[in-house]
């Protein structure tokens, strides 16, 4: 789809590392370029034309995100520096002040480090207990298993919507329903879902959501923190400084602004915010459902071919998102990645920041090919062709 | 060294690495060092036995790519029996080679298989990996024994 919009693809690059970050279409590049060359002023500051323009565009981007997520209010959208920053702010700014010793948070062993380590630290600091929801035989979260994990002490469920390794899509709507019936809040790590599937925070009834702009065609340095207004309003800012305070005279006389500005201390990455505006409009012009379907088709196509190659071990045949996790038997994942790189194919090797996953799939390193709208059947054919000949891999990997 | 020879050396050391084995029960004579780097996922435990200034034995285990596994194997093959001084000289030459500086070809033996590894960006770190660990062990030994 839309390959001409991605200049980087002119060089026959086969980019299959979209879980790490995505390529940028021309409209995104232009949005940054325009900011840097035509109106590179700060937002919320000077009383002059280009600053007013930047301010308008910056706040316009917030509206674009709000519509994209179907949030109730624009104040529920906070710009951060990334999904990682968003999750850390949620944990340290909200849960650190509301949880107490013995309270339980439920995660899984498939979570990304950014949805594990902040909870681990809170466990050390407050004595909360981090528990893992048991996974089914497909390594997925089921409502039955979730029910079994919930105790009277469970206060938070914090899960990736789509995991960045197995690519399984968690039943968030059922999860939030069950959680809310038990007075449990749900934090959703949307880093791998918001770029790929329709997210309606109202319909899914999500309490907090975190994701990164760079994984959805925009540039790096920007994340989004969504929270239901009343929760977000009780989230203590991690950073204090310019832009977010109303006035201050003394230690006892510090007055902070309202949401969302209160949570955006200092100068944000303005060009990144404008690039996200362009990226979301671009995604909307294609239709997020069309992107989802395209990835599903490609994934199915790839799995059908790969599963007939005897030396390929697939770890997530059954999941429908565009992530393919595999190993070539007897060959170290990084050697496979180096081999494919010789043919201009980018995949990722390693543990993908999910270091607890080894307990689940019994290996701590895998190859990951992750898809997006611009990938094609021909690219999959090339990948399959290169992986089908093990002798060739052994010969060419060094 | 021509490309075919380099390939053969690397592959045979990768397929049948010298000194790769599970950790035995008694490692009291050995110093263990973990070698890994930020740019890749290789992760090696290297065990070194130095006595009277001579490297008596080295073995290793862990997970690593073809380049770092073969490089470790070659390192072990080349350096067992050498004095710590000779080993340091070897490592310095190896490091010069992968960093495109002047070095003494005569002493590097099979490690010359990596003479062009600098062309492959990240992979030079893989080839270098075992030497980071070994150097640390030798330097610690020298400090406590001098
Ligand atoms: C599931 C998941 N959560 C969180 C993150 C963190 O995103 P970022 O590095 O952009 O903060 C990632 C990125 O790899 C991810 O895949």
mmCIF file of C-alpha atoms in Angstrom, chain A residues 330-335 338 342 349-351 363-366 394-398, chain B residues 6-8 10-11 14-15 39-42 63-67 120 122-123 126:
data_model
loop_
_atom_site.group_PDB
_atom_site.id
_atom_site.type_symbol
_atom_site.label_atom_id
_atom_site.label_comp_id
_atom_site.label_asym_id
_atom_site.label_seq_id
_atom_site.Cartn_x
_atom_site.Cartn_y
_atom_site.Cartn_z
ATOM 1 C CA UNK A 330 20.460 -24.446 15.010
ATOM 2 C CA UNK A 331 21.297 -20.912 13.941
ATOM 3 C CA UNK A 332 21.690 -18.002 16.314
ATOM 4 C CA UNK A 333 19.034 -15.361 15.674
ATOM 5 C CA UNK A 334 21.525 -12.581 15.157
ATOM 6 C CA UNK A 335 23.307 -14.564 12.471
ATOM 7 C CA UNK A 338 22.965 -10.477 9.528
ATOM 8 C CA UNK A 342 22.958 -8.798 3.104
ATOM 9 C CA UNK A 349 17.005 -10.482 16.559
ATOM 10 C CA UNK A 350 17.249 -10.865 20.312
ATOM 11 C CA UNK A 351 14.911 -10.734 23.249
ATOM 12 C CA UNK A 363 14.364 -19.509 24.406
ATOM 13 C CA UNK A 364 15.689 -16.070 25.099
ATOM 14 C CA UNK A 365 16.430 -15.063 21.595
ATOM 15 C CA UNK A 366 14.320 -15.077 18.471
ATOM 16 C CA UNK A 394 25.091 -21.136 6.999
ATOM 17 C CA UNK A 395 27.228 -20.258 4.037
ATOM 18 C CA UNK A 396 26.343 -16.601 3.824
ATOM 19 C CA UNK A 397 25.700 -15.571 7.393
ATOM 20 C CA UNK A 398 29.290 -14.593 8.128
ATOM 21 C CA UNK B 6 38.644 -16.852 6.316
ATOM 22 C CA UNK B 7 35.218 -18.390 5.928
ATOM 23 C CA UNK B 8 36.488 -21.884 6.557
ATOM 24 C CA UNK B 10 35.323 -19.040 11.078
ATOM 25 C CA UNK B 11 32.851 -21.792 10.232
ATOM 26 C CA UNK B 14 31.859 -21.961 15.042
ATOM 27 C CA UNK B 15 30.651 -25.488 14.329
ATOM 28 C CA UNK B 39 25.141 -3.566 20.457
ATOM 29 C CA UNK B 40 24.219 -7.236 20.294
ATOM 30 C CA UNK B 41 22.788 -10.070 22.314
ATOM 31 C CA UNK B 42 25.904 -12.197 22.636
ATOM 32 C CA UNK B 63 24.945 -17.860 23.782
ATOM 33 C CA UNK B 64 26.581 -16.047 20.956
ATOM 34 C CA UNK B 65 26.611 -15.581 17.205
ATOM 35 C CA UNK B 66 28.919 -17.283 14.754
ATOM 36 C CA UNK B 67 31.458 -14.483 14.822
ATOM 37 C CA UNK B 120 30.933 -5.086 8.775
ATOM 38 C CA UNK B 122 28.483 -4.253 14.253
ATOM 39 C CA UNK B 123 30.246 -7.551 13.716
ATOM 40 C CA UNK B 126 31.237 -9.628 18.086
#
